Amino acid sequence: MACSCNDRAWNRGPEDSDRSYVLVNEGAQAHEVVLVKLAPAAKAQDFIPAFESGAVEPPPGRPLGGIVGIERGARGLFSAQFDPGRYALICFFPDTRTGAPHFAQGMTWEFDVR
Ligand SMILES: [Cu+2]
């Protein structure tokens, strides 16, 4: 299954329990994909504050892997074992113009595995 992103969002992400994904970076900047299994009722946006400076609360979920540093126009392959639950893809890379992390610009994708 293919996933893709531009510089502001995931255009397409996982939607089921397929185990291997090809990520295509269609943006002009480098990106990464961090795969997270979210705690019950948590959302991707709830996971993010745990990585900000001064954070004291643990993230509501756990990272399972992903790919760091996918240059523009490049592809990367990642795989995971999926138990039933809710998952998210998150890009933590900073925007080259604003410095803001890409997740703050919308680069999160949530999906359920049943
Ligand atoms: Cu990114």
GROMACS .gro file of N, CA and C in nm, residues 44-53 55-57 103:
model
   42
   44ALA      N    1  -0.385   1.166   1.766
   44ALA     CA    2  -0.246   1.200   1.734
   44ALA      C    3  -0.205   1.332   1.797
   45GLN      N    4  -0.296   1.429   1.797
   45GLN     CA    5  -0.264   1.559   1.854
   45GLN      C    6  -0.237   1.549   2.004
   46ASP      N    7  -0.293   1.446   2.072
   46ASP     CA    8  -0.267   1.427   2.214
   46ASP      C    9  -0.126   1.374   2.239
   47PHE      N   10  -0.069   1.310   2.140
   47PHE     CA   11   0.063   1.249   2.154
   47PHE      C   12   0.174   1.354   2.147
   48ILE      N   13   0.148   1.460   2.076
   48ILE     CA   14   0.251   1.556   2.040
   48ILE      C   15   0.307   1.636   2.158
   49PRO      N   16   0.224   1.683   2.255
   49PRO     CA   17   0.280   1.765   2.364
   49PRO      C   18   0.387   1.693   2.445
   50ALA      N   19   0.387   1.562   2.446
   50ALA     CA   20   0.487   1.487   2.522
   50ALA      C   21   0.627   1.507   2.466
   51PHE      N   22   0.638   1.560   2.346
   51PHE     CA   23   0.769   1.580   2.284
   51PHE      C   24   0.809   1.728   2.281
   52GLU      N   25   0.731   1.812   2.345
   52GLU     CA   26   0.767   1.953   2.351
   52GLU      C   27   0.857   1.976   2.473
   53SER      N   28   0.938   2.080   2.469
   53SER     CA   29   1.030   2.106   2.580
   53SER      C   30   0.952   2.130   2.709
   55ALA      N   31   0.801   1.901   2.880
   55ALA     CA   32   0.691   1.806   2.898
   55ALA      C   33   0.720   1.712   3.014
   56VAL      N   34   0.618   1.683   3.094
   56VAL     CA   35   0.635   1.592   3.206
   56VAL      C   36   0.545   1.469   3.193
   57GLU      N   37   0.443   1.479   3.112
   57GLU     CA   38   0.351   1.366   3.095
   57GLU      C   39   0.404   1.273   2.986
  103PHE      N   40   0.395   1.830   1.222
  103PHE     CA   41   0.269   1.784   1.281
  103PHE      C   42   0.179   1.901   1.315
   0.00000   0.00000   0.00000
